[in-house]
XYZ file of C-alpha atoms in Angstrom:
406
model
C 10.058 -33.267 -5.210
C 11.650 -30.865 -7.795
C 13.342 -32.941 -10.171
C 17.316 -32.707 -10.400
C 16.808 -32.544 -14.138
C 15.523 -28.794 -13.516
C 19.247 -27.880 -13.191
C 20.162 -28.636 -16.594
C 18.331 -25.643 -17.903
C 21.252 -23.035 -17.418
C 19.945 -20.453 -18.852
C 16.653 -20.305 -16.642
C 16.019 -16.397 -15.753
C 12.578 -17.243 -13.701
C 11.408 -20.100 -11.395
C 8.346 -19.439 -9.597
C 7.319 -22.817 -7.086
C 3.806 -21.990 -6.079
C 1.438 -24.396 -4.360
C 4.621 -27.074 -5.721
C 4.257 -30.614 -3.720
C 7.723 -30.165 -2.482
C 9.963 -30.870 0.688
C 13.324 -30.173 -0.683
C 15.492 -28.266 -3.612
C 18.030 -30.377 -5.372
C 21.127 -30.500 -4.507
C 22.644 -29.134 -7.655
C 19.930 -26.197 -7.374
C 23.284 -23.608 -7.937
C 24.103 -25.172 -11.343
C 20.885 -22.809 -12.365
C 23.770 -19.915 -13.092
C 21.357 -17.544 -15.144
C 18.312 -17.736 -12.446
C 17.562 -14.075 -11.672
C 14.167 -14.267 -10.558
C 13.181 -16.573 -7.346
C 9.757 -17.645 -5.644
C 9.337 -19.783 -3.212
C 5.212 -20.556 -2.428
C 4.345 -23.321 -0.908
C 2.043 -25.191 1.694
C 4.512 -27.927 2.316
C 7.612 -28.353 4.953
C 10.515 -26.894 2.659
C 13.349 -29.761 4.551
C 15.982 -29.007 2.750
C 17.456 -25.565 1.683
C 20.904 -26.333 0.134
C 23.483 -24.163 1.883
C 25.153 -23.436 -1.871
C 22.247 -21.022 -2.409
C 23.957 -18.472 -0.741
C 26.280 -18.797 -4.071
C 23.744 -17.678 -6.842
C 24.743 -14.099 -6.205
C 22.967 -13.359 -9.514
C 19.412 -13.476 -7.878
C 17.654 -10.138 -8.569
C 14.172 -10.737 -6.952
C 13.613 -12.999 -3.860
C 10.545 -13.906 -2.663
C 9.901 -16.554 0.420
C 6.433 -17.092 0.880
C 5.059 -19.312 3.260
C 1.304 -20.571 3.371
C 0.212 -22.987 6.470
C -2.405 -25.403 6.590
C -3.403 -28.116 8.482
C -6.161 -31.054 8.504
C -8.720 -29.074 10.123
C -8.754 -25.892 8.196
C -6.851 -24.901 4.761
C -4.596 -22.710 6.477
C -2.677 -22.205 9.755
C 0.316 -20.363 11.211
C 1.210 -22.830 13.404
C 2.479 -25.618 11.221
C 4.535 -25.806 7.709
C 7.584 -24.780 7.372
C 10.219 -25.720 9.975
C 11.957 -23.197 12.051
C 15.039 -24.357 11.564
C 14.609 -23.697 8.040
C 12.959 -20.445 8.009
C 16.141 -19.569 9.814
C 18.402 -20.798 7.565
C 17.228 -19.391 4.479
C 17.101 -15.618 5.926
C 20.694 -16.187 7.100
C 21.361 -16.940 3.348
C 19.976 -13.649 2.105
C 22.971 -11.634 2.888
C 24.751 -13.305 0.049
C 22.264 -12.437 -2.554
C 24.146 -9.011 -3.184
C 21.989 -8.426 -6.433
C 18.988 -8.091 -4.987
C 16.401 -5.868 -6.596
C 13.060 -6.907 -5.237
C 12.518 -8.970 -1.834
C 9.299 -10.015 -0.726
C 9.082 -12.280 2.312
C 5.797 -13.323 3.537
C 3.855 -15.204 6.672
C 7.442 -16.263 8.488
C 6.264 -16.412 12.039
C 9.475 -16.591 13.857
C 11.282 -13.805 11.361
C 12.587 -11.272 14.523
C 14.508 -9.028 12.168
C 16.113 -8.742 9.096
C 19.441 -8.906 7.459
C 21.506 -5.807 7.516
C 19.213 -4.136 3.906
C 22.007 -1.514 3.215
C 24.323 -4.364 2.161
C 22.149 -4.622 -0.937
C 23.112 -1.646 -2.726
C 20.601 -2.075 -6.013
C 17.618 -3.017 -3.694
C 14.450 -1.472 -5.139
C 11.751 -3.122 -3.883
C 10.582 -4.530 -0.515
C 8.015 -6.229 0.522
C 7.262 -7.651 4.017
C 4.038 -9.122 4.555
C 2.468 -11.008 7.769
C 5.442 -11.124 10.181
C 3.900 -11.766 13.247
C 7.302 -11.724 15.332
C 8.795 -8.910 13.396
C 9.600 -5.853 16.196
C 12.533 -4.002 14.130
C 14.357 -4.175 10.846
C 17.768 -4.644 11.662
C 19.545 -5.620 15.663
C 22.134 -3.775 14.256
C 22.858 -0.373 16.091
C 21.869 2.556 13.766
C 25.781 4.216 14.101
C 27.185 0.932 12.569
C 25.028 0.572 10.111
C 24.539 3.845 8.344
C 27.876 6.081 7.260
C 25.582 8.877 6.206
C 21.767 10.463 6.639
C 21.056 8.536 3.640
C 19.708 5.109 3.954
C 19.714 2.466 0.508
C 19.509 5.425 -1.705
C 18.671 2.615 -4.598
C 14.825 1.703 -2.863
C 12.183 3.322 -4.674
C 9.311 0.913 -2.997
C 8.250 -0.443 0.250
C 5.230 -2.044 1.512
C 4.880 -2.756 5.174
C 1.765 -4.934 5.708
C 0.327 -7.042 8.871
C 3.378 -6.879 11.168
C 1.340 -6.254 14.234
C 4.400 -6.126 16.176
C 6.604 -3.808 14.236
C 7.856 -0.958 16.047
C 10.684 0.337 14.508
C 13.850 -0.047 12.264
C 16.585 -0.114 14.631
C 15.976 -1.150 18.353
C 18.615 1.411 19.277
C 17.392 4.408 17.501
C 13.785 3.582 18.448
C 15.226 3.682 22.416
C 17.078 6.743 22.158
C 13.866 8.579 20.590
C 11.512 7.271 22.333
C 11.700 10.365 24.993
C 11.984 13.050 22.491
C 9.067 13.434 20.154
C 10.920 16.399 17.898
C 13.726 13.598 16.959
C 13.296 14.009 12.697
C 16.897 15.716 12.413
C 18.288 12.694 13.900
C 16.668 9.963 11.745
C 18.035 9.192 8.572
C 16.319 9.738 5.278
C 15.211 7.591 1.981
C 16.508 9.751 -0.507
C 14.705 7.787 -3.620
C 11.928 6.571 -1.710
C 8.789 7.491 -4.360
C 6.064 4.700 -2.713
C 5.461 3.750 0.684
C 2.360 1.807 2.080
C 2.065 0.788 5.734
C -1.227 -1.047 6.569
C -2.164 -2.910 9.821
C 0.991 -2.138 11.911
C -0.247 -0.275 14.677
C 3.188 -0.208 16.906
C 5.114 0.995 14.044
C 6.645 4.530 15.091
C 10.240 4.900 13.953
C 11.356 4.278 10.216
C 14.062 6.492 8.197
C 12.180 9.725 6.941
C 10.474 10.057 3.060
C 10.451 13.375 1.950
C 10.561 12.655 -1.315
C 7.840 9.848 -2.068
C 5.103 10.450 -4.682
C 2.399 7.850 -3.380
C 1.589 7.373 0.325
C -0.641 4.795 1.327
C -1.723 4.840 5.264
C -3.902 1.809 7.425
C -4.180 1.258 11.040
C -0.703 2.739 11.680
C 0.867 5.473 13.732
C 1.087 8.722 11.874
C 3.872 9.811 13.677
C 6.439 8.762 10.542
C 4.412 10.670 8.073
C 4.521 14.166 10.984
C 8.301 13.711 11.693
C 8.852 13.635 7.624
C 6.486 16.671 7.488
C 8.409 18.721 9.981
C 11.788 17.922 8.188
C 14.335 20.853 7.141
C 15.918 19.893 3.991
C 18.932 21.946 3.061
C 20.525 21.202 -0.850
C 23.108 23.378 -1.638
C 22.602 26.043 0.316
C 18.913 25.895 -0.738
C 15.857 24.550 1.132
C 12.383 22.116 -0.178
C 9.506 21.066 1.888
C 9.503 17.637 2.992
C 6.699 15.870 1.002
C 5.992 18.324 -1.885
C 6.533 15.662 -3.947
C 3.493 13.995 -2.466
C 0.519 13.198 -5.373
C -1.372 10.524 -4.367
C -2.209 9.763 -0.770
C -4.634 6.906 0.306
C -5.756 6.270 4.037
C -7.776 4.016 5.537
C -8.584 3.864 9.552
C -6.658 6.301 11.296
C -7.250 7.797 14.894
C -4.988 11.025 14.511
C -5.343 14.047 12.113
C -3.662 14.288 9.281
C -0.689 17.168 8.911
C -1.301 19.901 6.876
C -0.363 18.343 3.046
C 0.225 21.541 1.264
C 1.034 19.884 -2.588
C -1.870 16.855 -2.169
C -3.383 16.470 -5.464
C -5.140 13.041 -5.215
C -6.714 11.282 -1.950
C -8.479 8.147 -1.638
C -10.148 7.749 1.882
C -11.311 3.744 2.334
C -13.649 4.891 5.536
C -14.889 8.014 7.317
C -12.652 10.941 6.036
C -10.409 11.942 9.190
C -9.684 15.126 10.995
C -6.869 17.349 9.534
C -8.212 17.260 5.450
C -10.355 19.891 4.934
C -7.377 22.347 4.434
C -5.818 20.788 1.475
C -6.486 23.167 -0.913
C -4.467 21.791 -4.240
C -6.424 18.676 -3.960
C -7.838 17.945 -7.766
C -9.250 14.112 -7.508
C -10.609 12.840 -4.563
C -12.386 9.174 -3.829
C -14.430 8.257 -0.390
C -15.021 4.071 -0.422
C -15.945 1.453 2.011
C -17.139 4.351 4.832
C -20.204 3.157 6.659
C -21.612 6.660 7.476
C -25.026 7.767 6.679
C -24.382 11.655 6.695
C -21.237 12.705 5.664
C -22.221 16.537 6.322
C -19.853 17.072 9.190
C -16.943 16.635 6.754
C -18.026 18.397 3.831
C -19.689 21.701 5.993
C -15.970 22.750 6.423
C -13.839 22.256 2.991
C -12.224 24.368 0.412
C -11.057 22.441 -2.057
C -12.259 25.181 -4.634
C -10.048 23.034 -7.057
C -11.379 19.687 -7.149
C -12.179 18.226 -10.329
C -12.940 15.121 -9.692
C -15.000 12.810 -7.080
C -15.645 9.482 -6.905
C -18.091 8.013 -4.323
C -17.650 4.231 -4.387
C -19.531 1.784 -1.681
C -21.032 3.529 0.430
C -23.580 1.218 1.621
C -25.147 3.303 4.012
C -25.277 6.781 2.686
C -28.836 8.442 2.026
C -27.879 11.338 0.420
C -25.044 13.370 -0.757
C -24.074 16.426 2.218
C -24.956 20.043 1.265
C -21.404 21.026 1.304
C -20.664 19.632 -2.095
C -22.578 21.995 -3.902
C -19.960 24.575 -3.419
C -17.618 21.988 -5.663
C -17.803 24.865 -8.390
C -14.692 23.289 -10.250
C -16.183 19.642 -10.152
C -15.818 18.502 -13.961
C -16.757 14.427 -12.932
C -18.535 12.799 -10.454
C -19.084 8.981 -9.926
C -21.203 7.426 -7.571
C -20.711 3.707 -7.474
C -22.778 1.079 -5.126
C -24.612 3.013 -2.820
C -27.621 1.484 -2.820
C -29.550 3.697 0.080
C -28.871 6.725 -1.785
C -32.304 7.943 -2.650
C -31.800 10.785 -4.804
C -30.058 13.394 -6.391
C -29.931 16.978 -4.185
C -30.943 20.575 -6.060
C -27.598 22.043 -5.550
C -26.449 19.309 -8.380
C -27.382 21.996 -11.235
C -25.141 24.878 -9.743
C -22.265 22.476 -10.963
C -22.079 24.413 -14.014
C -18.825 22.843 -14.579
C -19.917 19.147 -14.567
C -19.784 17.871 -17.744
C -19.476 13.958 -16.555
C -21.706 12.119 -14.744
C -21.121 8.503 -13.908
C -23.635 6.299 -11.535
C -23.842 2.294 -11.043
C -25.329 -0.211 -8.835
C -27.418 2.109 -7.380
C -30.869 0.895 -8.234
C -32.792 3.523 -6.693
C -30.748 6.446 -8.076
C -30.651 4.952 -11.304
C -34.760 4.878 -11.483
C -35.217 8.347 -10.674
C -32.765 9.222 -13.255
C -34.045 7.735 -16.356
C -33.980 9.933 -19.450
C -37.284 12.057 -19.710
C -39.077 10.398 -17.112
C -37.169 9.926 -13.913
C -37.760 12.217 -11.367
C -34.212 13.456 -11.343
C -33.900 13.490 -14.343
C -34.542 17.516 -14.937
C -31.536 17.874 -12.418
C -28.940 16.358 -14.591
C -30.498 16.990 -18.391
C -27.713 19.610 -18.808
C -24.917 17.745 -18.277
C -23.130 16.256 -21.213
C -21.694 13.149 -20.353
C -24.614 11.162 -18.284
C -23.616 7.720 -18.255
C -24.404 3.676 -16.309
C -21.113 1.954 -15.119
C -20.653 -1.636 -14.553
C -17.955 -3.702 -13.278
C -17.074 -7.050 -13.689
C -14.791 -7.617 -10.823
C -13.231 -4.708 -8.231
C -10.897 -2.345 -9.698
C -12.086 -3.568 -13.371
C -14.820 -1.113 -15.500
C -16.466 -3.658 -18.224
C -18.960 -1.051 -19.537
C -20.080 2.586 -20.106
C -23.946 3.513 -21.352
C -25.656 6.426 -21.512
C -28.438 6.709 -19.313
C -31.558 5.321 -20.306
């Protein structure tokens, strides 16, 4: 239990409760007048939520978390928190008219949300394994929105495992569903700069983002991302494409080609690149990781990215060798080629790069033998390039050291 004493501290900003041996909040929990930040994290039956939380209208970030586990495995949806309470403390959120950041994660029975315009300095949301989530709000989309513009204030959304996610509004999702050229009547995120939707496969319907900056795309419909594409934007008596704000763009499986992306300057694929990218022309940086292929030529046999700079081929396991079609990467100033351990060697084309003045390889024993200094046999392929160097990492995402090859 959380000791009552906690709510002497009144000038306590943050309380995070993770993996806390608790069944209950004190009583006097709303005495904590200066609490701003809230998490909730825990694997035990939360029995009492004090009804007075719906007072500490000073809360700025909210985030409900809760992990199940039972005697036969460490975790399981089916048991921990109580319904009742999972109930409760979504019906409090309303009050929290602060809010900046809301995360809510793994609440099985969560069907829909609270009305999220009401939070008019919301920033950030978060909504992670939902299982019973179908659409945002039961409200119906007339009531809840005075304008085309939807929470102006949310700059960040992430939209992860909610298998059964179909839409934001039940109504609007209805009334579309017969019309597939529908973007003029959804509304829009104005502020909207990040999105990422991964794993929710019935997900069709959310207001449009024409302005976001970095798009990140798994296992989802792309029908969102084409009715923001197809968008006519009028601003005082002037018109901007939908999405030429667009930098970074990261996708993982996806079974439908991608629409044309005319401003695209970074893409990340995590699998097989898909249909629709060979066209985007102002693409600079590009990474392929996790793709199972062996022979990526199919892809490559077809691009013009005459303007990419910079490539980074990251785990890989199965490739054997990198496609023809990347020697006509004249612009290519950096290459990095990171755990593919089946890659053999090095093609000829590599020394028409004349522009490659970086190349990075690591855990890729094979590679990395033919390309010692002097004596590998790849080695006269890459003498000329300035910047020839071994990467290691300690842990994913993390580079713990740079060497020049041996």
């Amino acid at each position: 239990m959380l000791p009552n004493s906690i709510t002497r501290l009144h000038n306590l900003q943050t309380l995070k409760l993770h993996q806390c041996p608790i069944t209950k909040l004190p009583s006097d929990f709303t005495k904590l007048v200066s609490l701003r930040l809230l998490e909730i994290n825990t694997t035990f039956s939360l029995t009492n939520i004090p009804r007075e939380l719906k007072q500490m209208t000073g809360i700025q970030d909210l985030s409900l978390i809760c992990i199940r586990m039972n005697s036969g495995s460490r975790f399981k949806r089916n048991s921990g928190l109580k319904e009742l309470h999972e109930l409760r403390a979504l019906k409090q959120i309303p009050s929290f008219t602060a809010l900046v950041n809301f995360r809510l994660e793994d609440y099985n029975k969560c069907q829909h949300l609270p009305p999220l315009g009401q939070f008019p300095h919301l920033k950030g949301l978060y909504l992670i394994k939902l299982d019973s989530l179908e659409y945002m709000s039961e409200i119906d989309c007339s009531k809840e929105l005075s304008n085309s513009s939807f929470i102006p204030s949310l700059k960040r959304i992430e939209l992860s495992c909610c298998p059964n996610l179909k839409g934001w509004w039940r109504q609007t999702r209805d009334s579309l569903e017969e019309d597939d050229d529908n973007s003029h009547l959804l509304p829009i995120f104005p502020g909207l700069s990040d999105l990422e939707i991964e794993n929710c496969p019935k997900l069709t319907s959310i207001p449009l983002f024409p302005n976001v900056k970095r798009l990140t795309l798994d296992m989802c419909s792309l029908k969102p991302l084409k009715q923001t594409s197809t968008l006519q934007i009028e601003i005082a008596n002037s018109s901007f494409a939908p999405l030429s704000k667009l930098e970074y763009l990261e996708i993982g499986t996806l079974k439908e080609p991608l629409p044309n992306l005319s401003n695209l300057v970074s893409l990340c694929c995590r699998g097989p690149p898909p249909q629709g990218m060979q066209h985007f022309t102002t693409l600079e940086k590009m990474t392929i990781a996790y793709s199972m292929e062996v022979d990526l030529s199919n892809f490559w046999d077809a691009v013009e990215w005459q303007g990419l700079k910079s490539l980074e081929i990251t785990s890989c396991p199965n490739l054997i060798s990198l496609p023809e079609g990347m020697g006509g990467l004249t612009s290519l100033h950096r290459l990095h080629i990171w755990c593919c351990p089946k890659l053999k060697s090095l093609p000829e084309w590599i020394q028409g790069l004349t522009s490659l003045n970086t190349l990075e390889i690591g855990a890729c024993p094979i590679l990395l033998e033919r390309c010692n200094r002097e004596t590998g046999e790849d080695w006269p392929k890459i003498a000329h390039i300035p910047n020839l160097l071994e990467v290691w990492y300690l842990r994913r995402g993390y580079k713990s050291a740079t060497n020049q090859l041996r």
